[in-house]
Each structure stands twice: as C-alpha cells, then as structure tokens.
Short mmCIF file of C-alpha atoms and ligand atoms in Angstrom, two decimals:
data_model
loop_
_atom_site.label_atom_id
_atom_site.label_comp_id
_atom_site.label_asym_id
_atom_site.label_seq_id
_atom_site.Cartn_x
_atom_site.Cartn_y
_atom_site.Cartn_z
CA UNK A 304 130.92 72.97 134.48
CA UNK A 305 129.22 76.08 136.26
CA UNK A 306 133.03 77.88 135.63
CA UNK A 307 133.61 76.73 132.38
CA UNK A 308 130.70 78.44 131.85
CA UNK A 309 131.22 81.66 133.44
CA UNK A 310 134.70 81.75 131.63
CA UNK A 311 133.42 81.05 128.23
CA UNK A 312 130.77 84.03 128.92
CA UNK A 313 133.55 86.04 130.16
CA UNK A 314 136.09 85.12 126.96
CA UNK A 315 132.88 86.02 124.45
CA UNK A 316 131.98 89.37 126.18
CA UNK A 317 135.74 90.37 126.15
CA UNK A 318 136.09 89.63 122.19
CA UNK A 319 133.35 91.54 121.65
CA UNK A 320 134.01 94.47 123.84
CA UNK A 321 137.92 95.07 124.01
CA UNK A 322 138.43 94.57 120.42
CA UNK A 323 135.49 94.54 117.98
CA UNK A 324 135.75 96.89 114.86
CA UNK A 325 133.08 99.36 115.49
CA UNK A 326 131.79 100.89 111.92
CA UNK A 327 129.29 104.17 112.34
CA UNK A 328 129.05 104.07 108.47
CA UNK A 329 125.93 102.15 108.65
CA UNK A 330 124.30 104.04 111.80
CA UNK A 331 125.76 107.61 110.41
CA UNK A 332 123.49 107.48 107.14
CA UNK A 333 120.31 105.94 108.67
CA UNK A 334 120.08 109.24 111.08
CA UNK A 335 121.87 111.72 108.88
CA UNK A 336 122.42 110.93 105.12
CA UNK A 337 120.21 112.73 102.78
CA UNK A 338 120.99 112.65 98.49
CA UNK A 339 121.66 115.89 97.12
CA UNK A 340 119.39 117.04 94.51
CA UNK A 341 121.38 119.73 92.86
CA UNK A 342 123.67 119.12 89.97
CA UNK A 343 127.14 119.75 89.83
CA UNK A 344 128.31 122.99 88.87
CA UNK A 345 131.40 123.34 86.43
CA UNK A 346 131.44 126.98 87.07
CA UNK A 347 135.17 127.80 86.89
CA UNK A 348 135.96 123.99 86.35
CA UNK A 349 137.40 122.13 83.88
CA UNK A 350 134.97 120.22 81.72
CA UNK A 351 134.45 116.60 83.06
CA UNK A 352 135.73 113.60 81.17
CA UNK A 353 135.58 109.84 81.36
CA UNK A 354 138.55 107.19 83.13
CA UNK A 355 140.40 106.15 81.01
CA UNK A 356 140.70 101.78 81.27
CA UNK A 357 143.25 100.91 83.90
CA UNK A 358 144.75 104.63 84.43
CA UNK A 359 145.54 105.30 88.18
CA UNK A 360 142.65 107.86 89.72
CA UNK A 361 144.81 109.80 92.07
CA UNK A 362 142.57 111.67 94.87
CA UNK A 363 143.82 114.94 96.74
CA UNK A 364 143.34 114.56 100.03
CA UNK A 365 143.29 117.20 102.88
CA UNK A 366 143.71 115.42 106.84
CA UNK A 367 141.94 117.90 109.40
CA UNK A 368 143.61 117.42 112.80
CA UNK A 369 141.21 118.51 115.48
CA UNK A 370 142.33 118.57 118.59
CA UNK A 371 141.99 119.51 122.58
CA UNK A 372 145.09 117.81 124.08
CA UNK A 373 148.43 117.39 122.31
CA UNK A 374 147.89 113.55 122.27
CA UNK A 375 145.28 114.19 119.59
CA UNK A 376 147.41 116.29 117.77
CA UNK A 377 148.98 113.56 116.15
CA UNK A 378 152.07 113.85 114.05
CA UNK A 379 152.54 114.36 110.44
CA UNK A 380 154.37 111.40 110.32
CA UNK A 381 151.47 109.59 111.60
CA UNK A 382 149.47 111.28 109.09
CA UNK A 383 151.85 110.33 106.24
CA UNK A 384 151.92 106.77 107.61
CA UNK A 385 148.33 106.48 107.05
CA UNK A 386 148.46 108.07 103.13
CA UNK A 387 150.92 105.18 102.81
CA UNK A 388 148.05 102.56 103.71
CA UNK A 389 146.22 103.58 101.67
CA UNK A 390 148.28 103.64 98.59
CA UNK A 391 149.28 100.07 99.61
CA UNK A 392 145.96 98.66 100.15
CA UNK A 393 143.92 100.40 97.34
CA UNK A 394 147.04 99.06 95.01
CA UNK A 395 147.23 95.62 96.57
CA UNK A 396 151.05 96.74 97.57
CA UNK A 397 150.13 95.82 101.31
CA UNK A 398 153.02 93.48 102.47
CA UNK A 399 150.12 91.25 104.10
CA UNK A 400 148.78 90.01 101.07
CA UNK A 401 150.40 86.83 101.44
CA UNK A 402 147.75 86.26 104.10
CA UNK A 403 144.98 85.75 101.24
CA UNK A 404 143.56 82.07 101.45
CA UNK A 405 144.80 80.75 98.16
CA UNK A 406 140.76 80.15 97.76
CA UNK A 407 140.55 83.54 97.46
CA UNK A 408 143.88 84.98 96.22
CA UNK A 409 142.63 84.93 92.03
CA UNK A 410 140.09 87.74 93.15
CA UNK A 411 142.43 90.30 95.36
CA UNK A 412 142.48 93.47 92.98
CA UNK A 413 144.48 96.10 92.36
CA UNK A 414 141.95 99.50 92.66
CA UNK A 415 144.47 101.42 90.69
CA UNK A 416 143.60 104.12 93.01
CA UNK A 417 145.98 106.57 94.75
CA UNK A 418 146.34 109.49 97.29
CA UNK A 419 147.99 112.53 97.72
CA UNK A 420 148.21 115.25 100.30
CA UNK A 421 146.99 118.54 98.93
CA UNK A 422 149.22 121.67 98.28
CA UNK A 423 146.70 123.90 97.59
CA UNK A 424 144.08 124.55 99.64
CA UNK A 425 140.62 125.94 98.42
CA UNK A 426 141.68 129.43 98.31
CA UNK A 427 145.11 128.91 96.56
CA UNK A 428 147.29 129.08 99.29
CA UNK A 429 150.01 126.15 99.84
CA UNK A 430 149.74 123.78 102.27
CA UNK A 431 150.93 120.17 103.68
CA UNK A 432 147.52 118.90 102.70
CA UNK A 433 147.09 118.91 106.99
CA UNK A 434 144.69 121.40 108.62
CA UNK A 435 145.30 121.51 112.27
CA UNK A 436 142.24 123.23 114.28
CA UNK A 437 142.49 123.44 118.20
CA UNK A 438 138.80 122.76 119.49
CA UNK A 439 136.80 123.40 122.72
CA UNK A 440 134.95 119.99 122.76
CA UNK A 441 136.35 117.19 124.23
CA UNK A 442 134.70 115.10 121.48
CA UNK A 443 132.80 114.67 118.49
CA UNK A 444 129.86 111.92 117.91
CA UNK A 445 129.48 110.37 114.84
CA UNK A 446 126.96 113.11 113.23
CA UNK A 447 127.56 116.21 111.27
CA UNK A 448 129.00 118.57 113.76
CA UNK A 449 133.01 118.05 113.04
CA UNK A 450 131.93 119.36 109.45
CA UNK A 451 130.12 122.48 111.24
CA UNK A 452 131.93 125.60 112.54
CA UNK A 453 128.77 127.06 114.25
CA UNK A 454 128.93 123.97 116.74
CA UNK A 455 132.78 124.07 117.15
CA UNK A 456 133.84 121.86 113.73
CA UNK A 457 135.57 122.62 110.81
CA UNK A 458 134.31 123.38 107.70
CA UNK A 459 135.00 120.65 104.42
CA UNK A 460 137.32 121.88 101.34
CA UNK A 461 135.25 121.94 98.20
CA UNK A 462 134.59 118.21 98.41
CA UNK A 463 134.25 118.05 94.62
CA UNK A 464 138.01 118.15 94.52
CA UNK A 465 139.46 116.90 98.04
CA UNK A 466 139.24 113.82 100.05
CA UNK A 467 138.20 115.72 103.50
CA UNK A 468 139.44 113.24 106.20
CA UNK A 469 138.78 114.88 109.62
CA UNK A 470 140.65 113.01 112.55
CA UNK A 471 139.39 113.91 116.33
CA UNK A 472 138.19 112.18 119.35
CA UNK A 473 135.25 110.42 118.27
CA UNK A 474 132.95 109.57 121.18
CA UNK A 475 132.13 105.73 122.29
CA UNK A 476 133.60 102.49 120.62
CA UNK A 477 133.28 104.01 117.33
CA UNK A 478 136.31 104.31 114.89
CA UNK A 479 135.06 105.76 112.16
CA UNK A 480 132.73 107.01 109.94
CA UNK A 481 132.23 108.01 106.06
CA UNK A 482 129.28 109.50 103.79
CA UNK A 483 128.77 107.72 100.75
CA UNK A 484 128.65 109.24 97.38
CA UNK A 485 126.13 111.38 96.34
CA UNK A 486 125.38 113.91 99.71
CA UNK A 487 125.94 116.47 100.79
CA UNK A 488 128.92 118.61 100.00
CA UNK A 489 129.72 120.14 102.73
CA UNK A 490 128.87 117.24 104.69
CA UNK A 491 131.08 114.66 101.97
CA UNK A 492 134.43 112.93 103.70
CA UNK A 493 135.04 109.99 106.47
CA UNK A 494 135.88 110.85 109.87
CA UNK A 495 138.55 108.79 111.56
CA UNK A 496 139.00 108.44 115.43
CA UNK A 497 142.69 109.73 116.38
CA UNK A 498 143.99 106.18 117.70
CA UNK A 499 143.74 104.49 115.17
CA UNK A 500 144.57 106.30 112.40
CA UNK A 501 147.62 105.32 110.48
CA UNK A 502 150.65 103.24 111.86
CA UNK A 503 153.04 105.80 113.84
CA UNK A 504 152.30 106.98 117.66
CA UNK A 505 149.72 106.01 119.46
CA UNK A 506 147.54 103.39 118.32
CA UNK A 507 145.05 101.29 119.72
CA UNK A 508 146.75 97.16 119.67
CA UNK A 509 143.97 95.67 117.31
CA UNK A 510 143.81 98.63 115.34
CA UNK A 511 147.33 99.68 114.31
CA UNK A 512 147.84 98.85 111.02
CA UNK A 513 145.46 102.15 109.19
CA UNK A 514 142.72 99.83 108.15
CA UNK A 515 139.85 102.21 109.72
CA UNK A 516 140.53 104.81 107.19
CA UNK A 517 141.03 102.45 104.16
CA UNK A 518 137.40 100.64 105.12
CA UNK A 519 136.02 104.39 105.50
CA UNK A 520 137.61 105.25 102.62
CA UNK A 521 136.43 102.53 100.49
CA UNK A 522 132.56 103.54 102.03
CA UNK A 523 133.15 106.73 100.83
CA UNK A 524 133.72 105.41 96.90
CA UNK A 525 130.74 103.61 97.69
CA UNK A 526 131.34 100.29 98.94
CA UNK A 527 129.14 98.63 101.73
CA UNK A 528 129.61 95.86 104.23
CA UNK A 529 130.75 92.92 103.02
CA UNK A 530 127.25 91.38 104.43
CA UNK A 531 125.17 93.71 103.21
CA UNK A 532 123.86 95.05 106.41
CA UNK A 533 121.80 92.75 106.46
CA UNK A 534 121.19 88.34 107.98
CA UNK A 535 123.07 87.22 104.46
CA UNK A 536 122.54 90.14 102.93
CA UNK A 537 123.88 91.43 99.25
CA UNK A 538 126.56 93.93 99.01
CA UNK A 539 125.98 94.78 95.77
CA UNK A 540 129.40 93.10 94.34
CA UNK A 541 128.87 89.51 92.79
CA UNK A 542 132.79 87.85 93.39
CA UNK A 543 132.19 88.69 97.36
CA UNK A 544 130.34 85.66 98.68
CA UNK A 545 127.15 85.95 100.85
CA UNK A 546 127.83 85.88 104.83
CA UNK A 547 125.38 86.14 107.36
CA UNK A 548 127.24 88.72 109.42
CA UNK A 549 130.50 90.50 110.27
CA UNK A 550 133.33 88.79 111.65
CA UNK A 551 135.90 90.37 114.00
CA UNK A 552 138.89 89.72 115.49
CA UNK A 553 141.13 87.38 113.55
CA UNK A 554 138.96 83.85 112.24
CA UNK A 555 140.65 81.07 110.65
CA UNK A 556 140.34 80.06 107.20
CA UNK A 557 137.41 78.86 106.02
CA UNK A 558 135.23 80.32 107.64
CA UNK A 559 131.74 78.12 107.01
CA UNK A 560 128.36 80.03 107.81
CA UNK A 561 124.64 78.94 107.05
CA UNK A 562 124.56 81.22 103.95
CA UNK A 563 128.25 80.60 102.52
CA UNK A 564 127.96 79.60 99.12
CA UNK A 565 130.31 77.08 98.69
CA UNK A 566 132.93 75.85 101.31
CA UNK A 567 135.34 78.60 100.96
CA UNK A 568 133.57 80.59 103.53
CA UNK A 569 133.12 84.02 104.71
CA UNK A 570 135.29 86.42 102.98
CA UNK A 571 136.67 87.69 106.36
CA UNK A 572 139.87 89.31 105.02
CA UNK A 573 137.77 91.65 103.15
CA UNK A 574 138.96 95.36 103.81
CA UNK A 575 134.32 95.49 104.20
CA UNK A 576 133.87 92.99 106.80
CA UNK A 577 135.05 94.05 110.84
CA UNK A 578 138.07 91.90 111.42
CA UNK A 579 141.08 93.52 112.69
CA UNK A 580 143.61 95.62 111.64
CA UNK A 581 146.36 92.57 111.39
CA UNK A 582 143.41 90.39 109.49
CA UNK A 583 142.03 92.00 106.24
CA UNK A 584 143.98 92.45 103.13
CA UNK A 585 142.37 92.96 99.95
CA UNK A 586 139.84 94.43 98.14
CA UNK A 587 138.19 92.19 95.25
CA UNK A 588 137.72 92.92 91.41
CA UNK A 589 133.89 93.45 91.40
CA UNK A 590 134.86 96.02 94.72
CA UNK A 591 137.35 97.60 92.28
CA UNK A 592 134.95 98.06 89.41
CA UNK A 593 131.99 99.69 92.05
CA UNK A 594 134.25 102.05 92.94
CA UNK A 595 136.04 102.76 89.81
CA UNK A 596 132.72 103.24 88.31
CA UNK A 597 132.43 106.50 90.30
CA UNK A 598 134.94 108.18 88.98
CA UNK A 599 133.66 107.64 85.37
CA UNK A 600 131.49 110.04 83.51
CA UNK A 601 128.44 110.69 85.35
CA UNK A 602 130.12 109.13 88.66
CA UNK A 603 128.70 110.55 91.74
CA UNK A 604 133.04 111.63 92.41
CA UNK A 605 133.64 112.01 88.72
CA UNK A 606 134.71 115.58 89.99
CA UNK A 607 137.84 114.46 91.48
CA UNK A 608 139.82 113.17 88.15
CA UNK A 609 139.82 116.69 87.17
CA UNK A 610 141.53 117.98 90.65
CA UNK A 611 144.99 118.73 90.79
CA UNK A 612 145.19 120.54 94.47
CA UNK A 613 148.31 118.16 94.91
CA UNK A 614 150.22 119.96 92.06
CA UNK A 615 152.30 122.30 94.44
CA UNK A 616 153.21 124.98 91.48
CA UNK A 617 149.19 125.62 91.07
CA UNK A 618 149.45 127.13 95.04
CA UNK A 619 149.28 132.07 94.53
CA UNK A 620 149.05 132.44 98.59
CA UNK A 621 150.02 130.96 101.47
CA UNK A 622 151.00 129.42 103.31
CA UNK A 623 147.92 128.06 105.58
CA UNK A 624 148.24 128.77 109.32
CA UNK A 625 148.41 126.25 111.70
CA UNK A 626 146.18 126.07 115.60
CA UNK A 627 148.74 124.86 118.40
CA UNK A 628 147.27 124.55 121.87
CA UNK A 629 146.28 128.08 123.01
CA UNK A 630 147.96 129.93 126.42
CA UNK A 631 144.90 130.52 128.90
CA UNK A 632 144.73 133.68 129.84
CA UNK A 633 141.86 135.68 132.21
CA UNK A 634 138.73 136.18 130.30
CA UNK A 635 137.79 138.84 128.70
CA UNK A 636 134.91 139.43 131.27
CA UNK A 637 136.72 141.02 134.27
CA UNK A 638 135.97 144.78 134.79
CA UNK A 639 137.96 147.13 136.91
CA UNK A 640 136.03 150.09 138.23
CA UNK A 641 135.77 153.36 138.75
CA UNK A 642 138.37 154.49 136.78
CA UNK A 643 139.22 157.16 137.48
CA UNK A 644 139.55 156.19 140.81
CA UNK A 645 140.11 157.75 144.35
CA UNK A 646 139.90 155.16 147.19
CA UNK A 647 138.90 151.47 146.50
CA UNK A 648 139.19 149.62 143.23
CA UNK A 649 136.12 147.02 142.46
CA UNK A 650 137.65 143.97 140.17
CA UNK A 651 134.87 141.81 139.25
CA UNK A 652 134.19 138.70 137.14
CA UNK A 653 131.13 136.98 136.22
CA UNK A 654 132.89 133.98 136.65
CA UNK A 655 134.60 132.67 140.23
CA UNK A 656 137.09 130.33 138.82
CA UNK A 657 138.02 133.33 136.46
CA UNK A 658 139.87 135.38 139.37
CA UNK A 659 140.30 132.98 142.03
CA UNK A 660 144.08 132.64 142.90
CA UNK A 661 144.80 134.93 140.38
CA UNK A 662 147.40 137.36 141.70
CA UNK A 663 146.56 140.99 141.15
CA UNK A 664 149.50 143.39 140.85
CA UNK A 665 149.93 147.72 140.76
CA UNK A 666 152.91 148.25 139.32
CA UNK A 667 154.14 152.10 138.26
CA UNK A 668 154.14 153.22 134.58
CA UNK A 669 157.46 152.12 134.69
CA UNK A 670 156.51 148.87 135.45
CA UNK A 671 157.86 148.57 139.17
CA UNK A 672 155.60 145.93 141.29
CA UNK A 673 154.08 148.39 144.28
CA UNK A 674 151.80 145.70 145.89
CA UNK A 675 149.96 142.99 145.10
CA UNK A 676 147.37 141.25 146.36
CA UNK A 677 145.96 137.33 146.20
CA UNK A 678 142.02 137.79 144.27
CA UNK A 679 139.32 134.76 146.52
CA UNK A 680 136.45 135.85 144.82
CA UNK A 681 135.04 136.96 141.69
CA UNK A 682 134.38 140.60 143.59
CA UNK A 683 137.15 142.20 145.17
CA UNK A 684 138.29 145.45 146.38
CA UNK A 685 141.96 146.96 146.32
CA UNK A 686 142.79 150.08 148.16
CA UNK A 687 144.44 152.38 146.40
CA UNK A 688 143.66 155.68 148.27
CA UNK A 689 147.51 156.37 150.01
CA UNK A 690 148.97 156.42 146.26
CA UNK A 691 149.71 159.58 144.68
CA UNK A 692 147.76 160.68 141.66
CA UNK A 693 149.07 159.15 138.45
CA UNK A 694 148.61 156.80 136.04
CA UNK A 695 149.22 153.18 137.35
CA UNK A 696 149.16 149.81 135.96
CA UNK A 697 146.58 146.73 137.00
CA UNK A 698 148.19 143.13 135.91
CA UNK A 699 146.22 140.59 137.28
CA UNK A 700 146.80 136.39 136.15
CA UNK A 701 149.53 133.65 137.01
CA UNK A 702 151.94 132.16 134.83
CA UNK A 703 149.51 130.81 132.01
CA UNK A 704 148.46 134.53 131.18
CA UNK A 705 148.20 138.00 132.30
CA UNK A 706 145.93 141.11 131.49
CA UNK A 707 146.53 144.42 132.23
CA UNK A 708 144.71 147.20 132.75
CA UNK A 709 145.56 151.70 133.05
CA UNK A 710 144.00 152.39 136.31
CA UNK A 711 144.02 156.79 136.91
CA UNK A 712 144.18 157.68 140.14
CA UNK A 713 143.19 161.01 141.12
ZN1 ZN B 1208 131.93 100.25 107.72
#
C-alpha cells in the first residue's frame, strides 16, 4: 500500500512537472500590464474603417529571432511552420479537428483570421518578415526586457500594424507569454520560448505541434483562460462552459468537474485551457466573435485591417540585415605602451581572461613573424630593445580573432 502510494505521488508530480503547459499570460499582466491612455494617432495613416461580416482579417506579422547559441537560432522553416499553425488553427483547417467530442463539434469556429510574414519593415525596407538579433543574455524572463534595447532586447515594429512575435530563451517552465489589447505599444506582441515554437527542429515532445503561439496569439486578440483565472471562473465567452481549473496533459472525454454545467464537461480541447500540444483543437464561435470584435471600429487592434506591410511591392529600401553569431575577438581594452618605444613593451588588459593564452606576435611591416611570445597575465612585458629602429607590427589573439597594433621603435 505504502508503494502504491509513493508511486502514485511520484506519477502526479511527474505530470505536473515534465509536461504541464506553463502560461505567463496571466502572471505577465498582474506585474507588468498597464492600459494606455493615449489615443491612436492616424498621422500618416489611412483612415480607420469597420470589418466587414465574415471577410478574412489578415495580420502582418514580424518573428524576432533572438539568440546566443545557434540552437536558438531556429530556422526559417521552423518559423514558416509555425505561420502555418496558425492559419490552420485560427481557420479551423487543423487536420486534428476530428478530435472534437461530437458534444462539442457544432461550436468549433472558423476565426476567419490569417497571417502573413511582413515584407516591409517599419522603415520601408524589404524583409522576410524575420528579424534575427544575436544577444548577450543567456535568457529573457517573462517581463518587458526582450522589448527593450537598453537592457539587451529588441525594440517592437510599430505594433499598430505588425504582429511582433519575439522568440528567445525564456527562463523557467514558462512557454510563453502575450499582452492583451489595449497597452502599451512598444510593449504590444507575445513572446514565445524557442522549443516550442512551430513544428520543424527542435521541439520539446508535448509541445510540438505550435499551439504555444496560437494560445498566445489568441491572448493577444484578447481571449483569456478558458477558466477564467479563476475556481470556476467566467471567461467572458458564453458557448465555453464553466470549469473549475486548467487541465493538462491529454484528459479523456467528458471531462466532469464540480462546476461543469451539464455532463459534457470541461472544454479541455480548447486552444485557452493548458492541455498539450497533441490535445486542443478549436477555438469556439463566442471566442471568434471576442476577438473579431477587436478588429472592428473602435477595436483596441482595429489598426491592423488597414496594414499592408505583407504587400512586398510597398517595400523603397532594403533589404534588412541579418545578426549571425559574432567572431570573438580581444577586447577593445588592451593597451600597448610606450609607443614609441626603446626597450620593453607593457601590454596590459583590465581583464585576465582577456590576454591569457593569447599569443602575442612582432612581425615586420612586411608582415614576417620575428618572435612571439605566449601572454599569462593581463600585464606583460616584451623586449624589444635588440631590434632595429622601424616601424613594427603587434598581433596579439588565437584563432577566434586577432588585433593588431603599429608599435615604433626608436
Ligand atoms: Zn495563457
């Protein structure tokens, strides 16, 4: 009995730890989300106008890749793989559908609701609609600082006519976050952890099909939990049913909880609620119309029907560069001196690691090696008094990098 025990502990703590859906939606705007109080400028815009019933709303999107390691730097064709999600599950073209409860199948909805990568980026020049910055941290946590250059993130594209979907190394068990409507601009998009983002490369088992970014996504046209955040709380949609809490993993149909309104269940499919990947497929009507409705006039992303960044003929520059992994070379901070010199050279670094095992090397102006000598410290000294006077060179590095300096011997 005492075993059963312990392995029934064990088999709970290891579905909630190895493959629970972690959301920082909810977390994200209790610490960070403020409402903007400005209005929206049309300054150089075209005048808003309404949705017209059952047209598709197609959103330009721009993908920032943000990366350390080349893992991170995932592929375009991951990227695309995702884009394709999420014109599948926003248009209820997801092969999975099928996997509706037939309870539930007269509600699954068709958004009407597209994406496209961007060809133009803010300042007219063309682009994949992917924005690939190489960055210092290791991670990012689920706060504002990916959106902030000071603090080594990258700044949003006018979020009044792109998507801004930044993928990176999130930090912890989170996957991903969005801001709802109505923030921040600079601060507007959904932030997506690089594993589990789309369905080519690398991608974490329970999270491989691209349903992080279509749950963000659907946050970010202002959808919450399917629970409400709340013990039986209200989403705000009236076809979802009430359910005390999130699921996860994969439950079986029905799904009966204290506050289930009828036998049917929990709603567990539900792109809202924290099953996984392989497990939610659809989106309902009332879902649809709440986010529809904010793309209508006076819409908190009413903005976006009159974006066309995805029309390539509209790009005047370009194209945008693109960050690969930078070559390390020395810093900046060694100094060689005096130059002129007569006798001893002094190289010194502030930094130990900066010229330790670094090979320094005085070659002639016509770049013949003379001698060289193996740097231990971050002070050294190199004679240099039996050379003739002259103008020599000082290379000093290893095969990542080298910087040179004009030594003047006199
Ligand atoms: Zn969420």
């Amino acid at each position: 009995m005492r075993l059963y025990l312990i392995t029934a502990i064990l088999f709970c703590l290891n579905m909630t730890t190895a493959a629970q859906r972690i959301c920082a939606t909810e977390e994200y705007v209790k610490n960070n989300f403020k409402l903007r109080t400005t209005a929206p400028s049309f300054e150089g815009k075209l005048p808003p106008r309404d949705t017209v019933p059952n047209e598709i709303i197609t959103i330009p999107v721009v993908v920032h890749v943000l990366f350390k390691t080349s893992g991170q730097n995932i592929t375009d064709q991951q990227i695309l793989s995702q884009i394709d999600v999420l014109n599948q599950d926003f248009r209820l073209l997801n092969g999975d559908k099928s996997m509706v409860p037939a309870a539930f199948k007269s509600l699954a909805a068709d958004s009407r609701i597209m994406f496209c990568l961007a060809k133009v980026d803010p300042d007219g020049r063309s682009t994949s609609g992917i924005d690939r910055k190489y960055v210092a941290k290791d991670y990012f946590r689920a706060d504002d600082d990916i959106k902030n250059p000071a603090v080594g993130g990258v700044k949003a594209w006018d979020s009044e006519r792109y998507l801004n979907i930044w993928v990176c190394n999130l930090f912890g068990r989170a996957l991903g976050y969005a801001t709802p409507p109505g923030g921040d601009l600079a601060k507007d998009g959904v932030v997506i952890k690089f594993d589990v983002f789309g369905t080519k490369g690398y991608l974490r088992g329970d999270f491989n099909k691209g349903r992080t970014a279509t749950h963000e996504v659907a946050h970010w046209m202002g959808l919450k939990h399917i629970w409400g955040d709340d013990d039986c709380g209200d989403d705000g949609v009236d076809d979802t049913p009430r359910q005390r809490s999130y699921n996860f993993n994969c439950p079986s149909f029905p799904r009966y909880t204290p506050c289930s309104p009828n036998a049917n269940g929990d709603m567990y499919m539900n792109y809202m609620d924290l099953t996984s990947d392989a497990c939610m497929n659809m989106f309902t009507y009332g879902q649809k119309n709440k986010m529809r409705a904010m793309f209508a006039l006076g819409g908190l992303r009413n903005s976006l029907l009159r974006s066309y960044q995805c029309d390539a003929s509209l790009a005047t520059a370009g194209p945008l560069p693109q960050d690969t992994i930078p070559v390390v070379v020395p810093a900046d901070n060694i100094s060689v001196y005096p130059n002129p010199v007569v006798d001893y050279l002094n190289i010194h670094s502030k930094e130990l690691q900066t010229l330790k095992g670094k090979v320094a090397i005085i070659l002639s102006t016509a770049g013949k090696p003379l001698f060289q000598q193996v740097l231990q410290s971050s002070d050294e000294k190199i004679k240099l008094g039996h050379l003739p006077a002259g103008i020599y060179l000082l290379s000093i590095g290893d095969e990542t990098g080298k910087k040179n300096f004009k030594i003047i011997k006199m």
